[in-house]
Amino acid sequence: MIKDTSAQDIVIDGKGMSKRKLAVGGAVLLLIAFAANAIITQPKASMSVDRNALQIATLENGDLIRDVTANGRIVAANAPQLYAPEQGFVNLLVKAGDEVNKGQTVAVVESPELENQLKQQRSEFKRLEGELARQELDARRQTLQLTKQLDLASVDLDAAERENRRAQASIVNNLISQIDLEKAVDDLARAKLNFKHAKQEVELAKDTLAFELDSARSTVSTQGLVVEELERKINDLQILASVNGVVGNLLVQPRALVSKNLALMTLVDLSAYEAEVNVAESYANELSLGMPVEIRIGNERLMGKLASISPEISNREVTTRVRFEQDNISNIRQNQQVTARVLLENKSNVLKVRRGSFIQAGGFIAYKIENEIATRVNIELGASSMREVEVLNGLQANDQIIISNYDQFENADTVLLRN
């Protein structure tokens, strides 16, 4: 008879098996409950993005320096141009880059026409001087003649007075007739009248001669001024350097025919430089003289102030001049490129955040981060600087927001951030 395997069987306790199943089932139910609670309490995200691909910044309170950046170049504070004083042929005595001293002759303009005018006017001046000398001699001659006539009239008057006295004395003793007495009286009256007229003629003639001489002298003096003016113009054909420095640009060719007031060359005063900065026209109304400006030349930073602002806008920019506060600045060159930062305003204790591409969305929304969820909120931005921007409404200090571009969010209300 074959034996069965009943001797090898183990009797299982039914109560222990039931307890184990209950424990496993309870654990599964607990996990399901936790997962369901997490799903219910977690905000619903419209989309998800990689957190490491985003730029995130924290809001803070502090000072905000409102500024604007612009590009520019170094220019000489004093770079005068020299002009041709008259039409003629120019001889350049210097080349571009040559050092010059103030008062040095740098060019000469040859003007044959002006030289010919000077010769003509000098000749006219000598002719007028000779004419004046002749009139002075004539005046002396006429004065002498008139004086002679006055002296003769005076002699005739004295003689008539003597004859009248003799006639008056003779008529008392009946030595002469009444007719002779009356003739003596008439001769005296005639002599007095001749003397009076002669005296008046001499005075009038002297006044006339004096007037004519003054007129002639005035003509000579005027002609002398004409000669002096031409001589001055001839001297001005020697063009002198107005500053100590170097020759910048030659604007004409040697021996060129130039017109009056044509620019010949530019001189550069190396003792003082300024920065010419072009600022966007949107900031034109906010610029004012004296504003501080930070100039960056390579690795060096210099401070200056706005010294001038152009009244016109060109190529959507306004040109300004910045005068450096430091003296004797070295290692800078004419036309060297610079970067300028104009400090428009300094605001204290404002809520601010680092600048980012999120401003391109218009500055009205931001994505605020809480528990790995970025929620879209409405904000209001204020003043901005090169590095930071002021937040007026919608956020608080220590809030974190995404400052990178929002185009990938597609205006979603919430975004899940994946680690």
Short mmCIF file of C-alpha atoms in Angstrom, two decimals:
data_model
loop_
_atom_site.label_atom_id
_atom_site.label_comp_id
_atom_site.label_asym_id
_atom_site.label_seq_id
_atom_site.Cartn_x
_atom_site.Cartn_y
_atom_site.Cartn_z
CA MET A 1 0.00 0.00 0.00
CA ILE A 2 1.40 3.39 -1.07
CA LYS A 3 1.53 6.04 1.60
CA ASP A 4 0.24 9.60 0.94
CA THR A 5 2.04 12.86 1.72
CA SER A 6 -0.21 13.88 4.48
CA ALA A 7 2.61 13.52 6.88
CA GLN A 8 4.43 16.40 5.15
CA ASP A 9 1.53 18.89 5.09
CA ILE A 10 1.49 21.96 7.41
CA VAL A 11 -1.69 23.21 8.86
CA ILE A 12 -2.18 26.98 8.22
CA ASP A 13 -3.77 29.22 10.81
CA GLY A 14 -6.70 31.04 9.13
CA LYS A 15 -6.73 33.94 11.61
CA GLY A 16 -3.06 34.99 10.90
CA MET A 17 -3.65 35.09 7.16
CA SER A 18 -6.59 37.40 7.56
CA LYS A 19 -4.61 39.92 9.66
CA ARG A 20 -1.81 40.18 7.08
CA LYS A 21 -4.24 40.92 4.26
CA LEU A 22 -5.88 43.61 6.32
CA ALA A 23 -2.53 45.33 7.02
CA VAL A 24 -1.53 45.39 3.35
CA GLY A 25 -4.91 46.67 2.28
CA GLY A 26 -4.82 49.42 4.88
CA ALA A 27 -1.43 50.62 3.71
CA VAL A 28 -2.61 50.76 0.10
CA LEU A 29 -5.70 52.71 1.06
CA LEU A 30 -3.58 55.17 3.08
CA LEU A 31 -1.29 55.82 0.11
CA ILE A 32 -4.27 56.35 -2.15
CA ALA A 33 -5.72 58.82 0.34
CA PHE A 34 -2.49 60.85 0.53
CA ALA A 35 -2.19 60.94 -3.26
CA ALA A 36 -5.77 62.02 -3.65
CA ASN A 37 -5.32 64.77 -1.07
CA ALA A 38 -2.19 66.03 -2.85
CA ILE A 39 -4.00 66.08 -6.15
CA ILE A 40 -6.98 67.90 -4.66
CA THR A 41 -4.94 70.52 -2.76
CA GLN A 42 -2.35 71.15 -5.49
CA PRO A 43 -3.18 74.12 -7.85
CA LYS A 44 -3.88 73.11 -11.37
CA ALA A 45 -1.03 74.13 -13.75
CA SER A 46 -1.77 74.85 -17.41
CA MET A 47 1.74 73.85 -18.48
CA SER A 48 5.15 72.97 -17.08
CA VAL A 49 8.66 74.26 -17.82
CA ASP A 50 12.17 73.46 -16.68
CA ARG A 51 13.05 75.69 -13.72
CA ASN A 52 16.74 75.71 -14.66
CA ALA A 53 15.90 77.34 -18.00
CA LEU A 54 14.34 80.38 -16.31
CA GLN A 55 15.76 83.53 -14.73
CA ILE A 56 14.34 84.17 -11.27
CA ALA A 57 14.83 87.28 -9.12
CA THR A 58 13.75 88.32 -5.64
CA LEU A 59 12.16 91.70 -4.91
CA GLU A 60 13.83 93.93 -2.35
CA ASN A 61 13.65 97.46 -0.96
CA GLY A 62 16.49 99.86 -1.63
CA ASP A 63 17.75 102.85 -3.59
CA LEU A 64 17.14 103.03 -7.33
CA ILE A 65 19.27 105.20 -9.57
CA ARG A 66 17.29 105.99 -12.70
CA ASP A 67 19.64 106.30 -15.63
CA VAL A 68 20.00 105.98 -19.36
CA THR A 69 22.91 104.53 -21.27
CA ALA A 70 24.25 105.90 -24.51
CA ASN A 71 27.26 105.67 -26.76
CA GLY A 72 29.56 108.50 -27.69
CA ARG A 73 33.07 109.54 -28.56
CA ILE A 74 35.85 111.70 -27.22
CA VAL A 75 36.10 115.12 -28.83
CA ALA A 76 38.30 118.11 -28.18
CA ALA A 77 36.65 120.69 -25.98
CA ASN A 78 38.15 123.33 -28.24
CA ALA A 79 38.54 122.38 -31.90
CA PRO A 80 38.38 125.62 -33.91
CA GLN A 81 38.31 125.75 -37.68
CA LEU A 82 40.39 128.21 -39.68
CA TYR A 83 38.78 129.98 -42.64
CA ALA A 84 40.00 131.77 -45.75
CA PRO A 85 39.65 135.54 -45.14
CA GLU A 86 39.55 136.32 -48.87
CA GLN A 87 39.31 134.60 -52.21
CA GLY A 88 42.63 133.41 -53.56
CA PHE A 89 45.13 130.58 -53.78
CA VAL A 90 46.02 128.90 -50.49
CA ASN A 91 49.49 127.73 -49.50
CA LEU A 92 49.35 125.19 -46.66
CA LEU A 93 52.39 125.35 -44.39
CA VAL A 94 51.45 122.36 -42.18
CA LYS A 95 50.19 118.80 -42.59
CA ALA A 96 47.57 116.83 -40.68
CA GLY A 97 48.96 115.76 -37.32
CA ASP A 98 51.60 118.51 -37.10
CA GLU A 99 51.95 120.23 -33.75
CA VAL A 100 51.33 123.98 -33.83
CA ASN A 101 51.71 126.82 -31.37
CA LYS A 102 49.30 129.67 -30.89
CA GLY A 103 50.19 132.50 -33.28
CA GLN A 104 52.11 130.26 -35.69
CA THR A 105 51.48 130.82 -39.41
CA VAL A 106 49.82 127.67 -40.76
CA ALA A 107 48.62 128.88 -44.18
CA VAL A 108 48.90 131.83 -46.55
CA VAL A 109 46.26 132.96 -49.03
CA GLU A 110 47.49 134.75 -52.13
CA SER A 111 44.98 137.32 -53.38
CA PRO A 112 46.22 139.28 -56.44
CA GLU A 113 42.95 141.18 -56.57
CA LEU A 114 43.31 142.40 -53.00
CA GLU A 115 46.94 143.38 -53.53
CA ASN A 116 45.98 145.36 -56.63
CA GLN A 117 43.23 147.15 -54.71
CA LEU A 118 45.73 148.10 -52.03
CA LYS A 119 48.09 149.61 -54.62
CA GLN A 120 45.27 151.62 -56.17
CA GLN A 121 44.03 152.92 -52.85
CA ARG A 122 47.54 153.86 -51.73
CA SER A 123 47.97 155.83 -54.93
CA GLU A 124 44.65 157.58 -54.34
CA PHE A 125 45.69 158.34 -50.78
CA LYS A 126 48.89 160.04 -51.97
CA ARG A 127 46.95 162.04 -54.58
CA LEU A 128 44.51 163.26 -51.92
CA GLU A 129 47.39 164.19 -49.63
CA GLY A 130 48.90 166.29 -52.45
CA GLU A 131 45.53 167.90 -53.14
CA LEU A 132 45.19 168.77 -49.47
CA ALA A 133 48.65 170.37 -49.43
CA ARG A 134 47.76 172.45 -52.53
CA GLN A 135 44.49 173.61 -50.93
CA GLU A 136 46.36 174.62 -47.80
CA LEU A 137 48.74 176.76 -49.91
CA ASP A 138 45.80 178.33 -51.76
CA ALA A 139 44.11 179.05 -48.46
CA ARG A 140 47.22 180.81 -47.17
CA ARG A 141 47.44 182.84 -50.39
CA GLN A 142 43.78 183.86 -50.29
CA THR A 143 44.03 184.70 -46.61
CA LEU A 144 47.01 186.92 -47.32
CA GLN A 145 45.16 188.70 -50.15
CA LEU A 146 42.09 189.27 -47.99
CA THR A 147 44.23 190.53 -45.13
CA LYS A 148 45.87 192.96 -47.54
CA GLN A 149 42.48 194.28 -48.64
CA LEU A 150 41.41 194.69 -45.02
CA ASP A 151 44.62 196.57 -44.20
CA LEU A 152 44.14 198.90 -47.17
CA ALA A 153 40.55 199.57 -46.10
CA SER A 154 41.83 200.36 -42.63
CA VAL A 155 44.38 202.83 -44.07
CA ASP A 156 41.69 204.49 -46.18
CA LEU A 157 39.49 204.79 -43.10
CA ASP A 158 42.27 206.43 -41.10
CA ALA A 159 42.91 208.91 -43.93
CA ALA A 160 39.22 209.75 -44.23
CA GLU A 161 38.99 210.34 -40.50
CA ARG A 162 41.95 212.79 -40.67
CA GLU A 163 40.44 214.66 -43.61
CA ASN A 164 37.14 214.88 -41.79
CA ARG A 165 38.81 216.32 -38.69
CA ARG A 166 40.72 218.86 -40.80
CA ALA A 167 37.54 219.85 -42.63
CA GLN A 168 35.65 220.29 -39.38
CA ALA A 169 38.40 222.52 -38.02
CA SER A 170 38.71 224.51 -41.25
CA ILE A 171 35.00 225.21 -41.60
CA VAL A 172 35.04 226.99 -38.25
CA ASN A 173 37.52 229.56 -39.60
CA ASN A 174 35.83 229.61 -43.00
CA LEU A 175 38.98 228.20 -44.59
CA ILE A 176 37.01 225.74 -46.74
CA SER A 177 33.62 225.83 -48.29
CA GLN A 178 30.58 223.91 -47.14
CA ILE A 179 30.87 221.68 -50.17
CA ASP A 180 34.41 220.64 -49.21
CA LEU A 181 33.19 219.81 -45.71
CA GLU A 182 30.38 217.67 -47.00
CA LYS A 183 32.80 215.88 -49.35
CA ALA A 184 35.08 215.08 -46.40
CA VAL A 185 32.09 213.71 -44.47
CA ASP A 186 31.05 211.54 -47.44
CA ASP A 187 34.58 210.22 -47.88
CA LEU A 188 34.66 209.21 -44.22
CA ALA A 189 31.34 207.38 -44.49
CA ARG A 190 32.54 205.59 -47.63
CA ALA A 191 35.81 204.57 -45.92
CA LYS A 192 33.94 203.19 -42.91
CA LEU A 193 31.64 201.18 -45.18
CA ASN A 194 34.56 199.78 -47.20
CA PHE A 195 36.38 198.78 -44.01
CA LYS A 196 33.25 197.09 -42.63
CA HIS A 197 32.68 195.10 -45.82
CA ALA A 198 36.35 194.18 -46.11
CA LYS A 199 36.34 192.89 -42.54
CA GLN A 200 33.21 190.78 -43.16
CA GLU A 201 34.65 189.42 -46.40
CA VAL A 202 37.83 188.37 -44.61
CA GLU A 203 35.89 186.57 -41.87
CA LEU A 204 33.63 184.81 -44.40
CA ALA A 205 36.56 183.83 -46.59
CA LYS A 206 38.45 182.42 -43.62
CA ASP A 207 35.41 180.32 -42.62
CA THR A 208 35.04 179.08 -46.21
CA LEU A 209 38.70 178.18 -46.48
CA ALA A 210 38.62 176.42 -43.10
CA PHE A 211 35.56 174.41 -44.17
CA GLU A 212 37.17 173.40 -47.45
CA LEU A 213 40.36 172.39 -45.67
CA ASP A 214 38.42 170.33 -43.09
CA SER A 215 36.54 168.60 -45.90
CA ALA A 216 39.77 167.84 -47.71
CA ARG A 217 41.37 166.54 -44.51
CA SER A 218 38.29 164.34 -43.90
CA THR A 219 38.59 162.92 -47.41
CA VAL A 220 42.26 162.14 -46.82
CA SER A 221 41.46 160.57 -43.44
CA THR A 222 38.73 158.41 -44.99
CA GLN A 223 41.07 157.27 -47.70
CA GLY A 224 43.64 156.47 -45.04
CA LEU A 225 41.11 154.20 -43.33
CA VAL A 226 40.47 152.44 -46.65
CA VAL A 227 44.19 151.82 -47.02
CA GLU A 228 44.46 150.59 -43.42
CA GLU A 229 41.54 148.19 -43.95
CA LEU A 230 43.15 146.76 -47.07
CA GLU A 231 46.47 146.44 -45.25
CA ARG A 232 44.66 144.60 -42.44
CA LYS A 233 43.10 142.24 -44.97
CA ILE A 234 46.49 141.65 -46.55
CA ASN A 235 47.96 140.86 -43.12
CA ASP A 236 45.04 138.52 -42.40
CA LEU A 237 46.03 136.47 -45.42
CA GLN A 238 48.69 135.11 -43.08
CA ILE A 239 46.48 132.58 -41.23
CA LEU A 240 47.63 131.99 -37.65
CA ALA A 241 46.94 129.09 -35.29
CA SER A 242 44.42 130.12 -32.64
CA VAL A 243 45.37 127.42 -30.07
CA ASN A 244 48.25 125.26 -28.99
CA GLY A 245 47.63 121.76 -30.31
CA VAL A 246 47.78 119.72 -33.48
CA VAL A 247 46.37 120.01 -36.97
CA GLY A 248 43.28 117.83 -37.20
CA ASN A 249 41.94 117.71 -40.74
CA LEU A 250 43.03 119.60 -43.85
CA LEU A 251 39.82 120.55 -45.66
CA VAL A 252 41.43 121.82 -48.90
CA GLN A 253 44.26 120.82 -51.17
CA PRO A 254 47.50 122.85 -51.44
CA ARG A 255 47.38 125.69 -54.00
CA ALA A 256 43.62 125.30 -54.28
CA LEU A 257 41.49 128.27 -55.29
CA VAL A 258 39.37 129.03 -52.24
CA SER A 259 36.46 131.38 -51.76
CA LYS A 260 36.01 133.81 -48.90
CA ASN A 261 35.08 132.19 -45.55
CA LEU A 262 35.80 128.66 -46.82
CA ALA A 263 37.01 126.30 -44.06
CA LEU A 264 40.67 125.38 -44.56
CA MET A 265 41.58 123.16 -41.62
CA THR A 266 40.65 122.08 -38.11
CA LEU A 267 42.92 122.52 -35.11
CA VAL A 268 42.63 120.33 -32.01
CA ASP A 269 43.41 121.70 -28.57
CA LEU A 270 44.92 118.73 -26.72
CA SER A 271 44.74 120.42 -23.33
CA ALA A 272 41.01 119.70 -22.79
CA TYR A 273 38.64 116.95 -23.91
CA GLU A 274 34.90 116.40 -23.71
CA ALA A 275 32.61 113.48 -24.51
CA GLU A 276 30.00 113.82 -27.24
CA VAL A 277 27.12 111.51 -26.26
CA ASN A 278 24.05 110.69 -28.36
CA VAL A 279 20.96 110.07 -26.18
CA ALA A 280 17.71 108.56 -27.45
CA GLU A 281 15.10 111.22 -28.20
CA SER A 282 12.63 109.63 -25.73
CA TYR A 283 14.82 110.99 -22.91
CA ALA A 284 15.38 114.42 -24.48
CA ASN A 285 12.85 116.23 -22.26
CA GLU A 286 14.38 114.74 -19.10
CA LEU A 287 17.90 115.96 -19.76
CA SER A 288 19.13 119.12 -18.08
CA LEU A 289 22.47 120.88 -17.76
CA GLY A 290 24.59 119.81 -14.84
CA MET A 291 23.30 116.22 -14.65
CA PRO A 292 26.00 113.77 -13.49
CA VAL A 293 27.28 111.39 -16.14
CA GLU A 294 29.45 108.31 -15.74
CA ILE A 295 31.80 107.81 -18.68
CA ARG A 296 33.42 104.44 -19.28
CA ILE A 297 36.57 104.45 -21.40
CA GLY A 298 37.86 100.92 -21.64
CA ASN A 299 38.25 99.75 -18.05
CA GLU A 300 38.38 103.28 -16.65
CA ARG A 301 35.36 105.11 -15.24
CA LEU A 302 35.26 108.91 -15.16
CA MET A 303 32.63 111.29 -13.86
CA GLY A 304 31.41 114.38 -15.64
CA LYS A 305 28.43 116.68 -16.07
CA LEU A 306 26.21 117.61 -19.00
CA ALA A 307 27.68 120.83 -20.37
CA SER A 308 25.47 121.34 -23.43
CA ILE A 309 22.36 119.83 -25.03
CA SER A 310 21.63 120.20 -28.73
CA PRO A 311 18.32 121.98 -29.44
CA GLU A 312 17.61 119.68 -32.39
CA ILE A 313 17.10 115.93 -32.85
CA SER A 314 18.98 114.06 -35.55
CA ASN A 315 18.46 110.38 -36.42
CA ARG A 316 16.11 110.06 -33.42
CA GLU A 317 18.91 111.12 -31.06
CA VAL A 318 19.85 114.29 -29.25
CA THR A 319 23.53 115.21 -29.09
CA THR A 320 24.99 116.25 -25.73
CA ARG A 321 28.43 117.32 -24.50
CA VAL A 322 29.86 116.01 -21.22
CA ARG A 323 32.61 117.96 -19.46
CA PHE A 324 34.91 115.87 -17.28
CA GLU A 325 35.29 116.76 -13.61
CA GLN A 326 38.90 115.59 -13.49
CA ASP A 327 41.73 117.60 -14.96
CA ASN A 328 44.69 116.31 -16.94
CA ILE A 329 43.03 113.08 -18.05
CA SER A 330 45.55 110.82 -19.76
CA ASN A 331 45.32 107.88 -22.16
CA ILE A 332 42.41 109.26 -24.17
CA ARG A 333 42.37 110.13 -27.85
CA GLN A 334 40.27 112.14 -30.23
CA ASN A 335 37.24 110.14 -31.54
CA GLN A 336 37.80 107.34 -29.02
CA GLN A 337 34.56 105.42 -28.42
CA VAL A 338 32.98 105.63 -24.94
CA THR A 339 29.91 104.37 -23.09
CA ALA A 340 28.01 106.92 -21.02
CA ARG A 341 25.50 106.52 -18.21
CA VAL A 342 23.41 109.64 -17.57
CA LEU A 343 22.05 109.66 -14.00
CA LEU A 344 18.55 111.07 -14.36
CA GLU A 345 17.12 110.49 -10.85
CA ASN A 346 17.98 108.90 -7.48
CA LYS A 347 14.99 107.33 -5.65
CA SER A 348 15.32 106.07 -2.06
CA ASN A 349 13.63 103.08 -0.37
CA VAL A 350 11.68 101.72 -3.32
CA LEU A 351 10.55 98.17 -4.09
CA LYS A 352 12.71 96.99 -6.95
CA VAL A 353 13.73 93.93 -8.91
CA ARG A 354 16.46 93.08 -11.37
CA ARG A 355 15.71 93.99 -14.98
CA GLY A 356 14.84 91.21 -17.37
CA SER A 357 13.08 90.30 -20.57
CA PHE A 358 9.73 90.14 -18.75
CA ILE A 359 9.48 93.91 -19.24
CA GLN A 360 8.92 93.23 -22.94
CA ALA A 361 5.47 91.88 -22.02
CA GLY A 362 4.48 95.49 -21.35
CA GLY A 363 5.34 95.69 -17.67
CA PHE A 364 1.77 94.85 -16.62
CA ILE A 365 2.14 91.15 -15.65
CA ALA A 366 4.61 88.94 -13.81
CA TYR A 367 4.79 85.29 -12.85
CA LYS A 368 5.08 84.98 -9.06
CA ILE A 369 6.60 81.72 -7.74
CA GLU A 370 5.02 79.86 -4.80
CA ASN A 371 5.54 76.12 -4.07
CA GLU A 372 7.02 75.43 -7.51
CA ILE A 373 4.00 77.02 -9.16
CA ALA A 374 4.37 80.31 -11.10
CA THR A 375 1.13 82.27 -10.99
CA ARG A 376 0.37 85.15 -13.30
CA VAL A 377 -0.29 88.40 -11.38
CA ASN A 378 -0.97 91.97 -12.47
CA ILE A 379 1.76 94.46 -11.60
CA GLU A 380 2.63 98.10 -12.15
CA LEU A 381 6.19 99.18 -12.87
CA GLY A 382 7.70 102.59 -12.20
CA ALA A 383 11.11 104.08 -12.82
CA SER A 384 13.80 101.92 -14.36
CA SER A 385 17.56 101.96 -14.50
CA MET A 386 20.13 100.10 -16.50
CA ARG A 387 20.08 97.18 -14.00
CA GLU A 388 16.85 97.44 -11.99
CA VAL A 389 13.21 98.45 -12.26
CA GLU A 390 10.79 99.83 -9.66
CA VAL A 391 7.65 97.83 -8.78
CA LEU A 392 4.73 100.02 -7.68
CA ASN A 393 1.88 97.51 -7.22
CA GLY A 394 1.13 93.79 -7.33
CA LEU A 395 4.18 92.41 -5.48
CA GLN A 396 5.92 92.65 -2.12
CA ALA A 397 9.46 92.46 -0.83
CA ASN A 398 11.00 88.96 -0.87
CA ASP A 399 8.57 87.77 -3.55
CA GLN A 400 10.19 85.72 -6.29
CA ILE A 401 9.22 86.27 -9.91
CA ILE A 402 10.35 85.01 -13.27
CA ILE A 403 12.22 87.77 -15.12
CA SER A 404 12.99 85.89 -18.33
CA ASN A 405 10.87 86.10 -21.48
CA TYR A 406 7.20 85.12 -21.12
CA ASP A 407 6.52 84.15 -24.73
CA GLN A 408 6.81 80.43 -23.97
CA PHE A 409 4.09 80.67 -21.29
CA GLU A 410 1.45 81.61 -23.88
CA ASN A 411 -0.42 83.78 -21.33
CA ALA A 412 -1.03 80.76 -19.05
CA ASP A 413 -2.47 81.58 -15.61
CA THR A 414 -0.21 79.06 -13.83
CA VAL A 415 2.96 77.26 -14.80
CA LEU A 416 4.48 74.23 -13.06
CA LEU A 417 8.23 74.49 -12.52
CA ARG A 418 10.08 71.19 -12.98
CA ASN A 419 13.39 70.61 -11.22
#
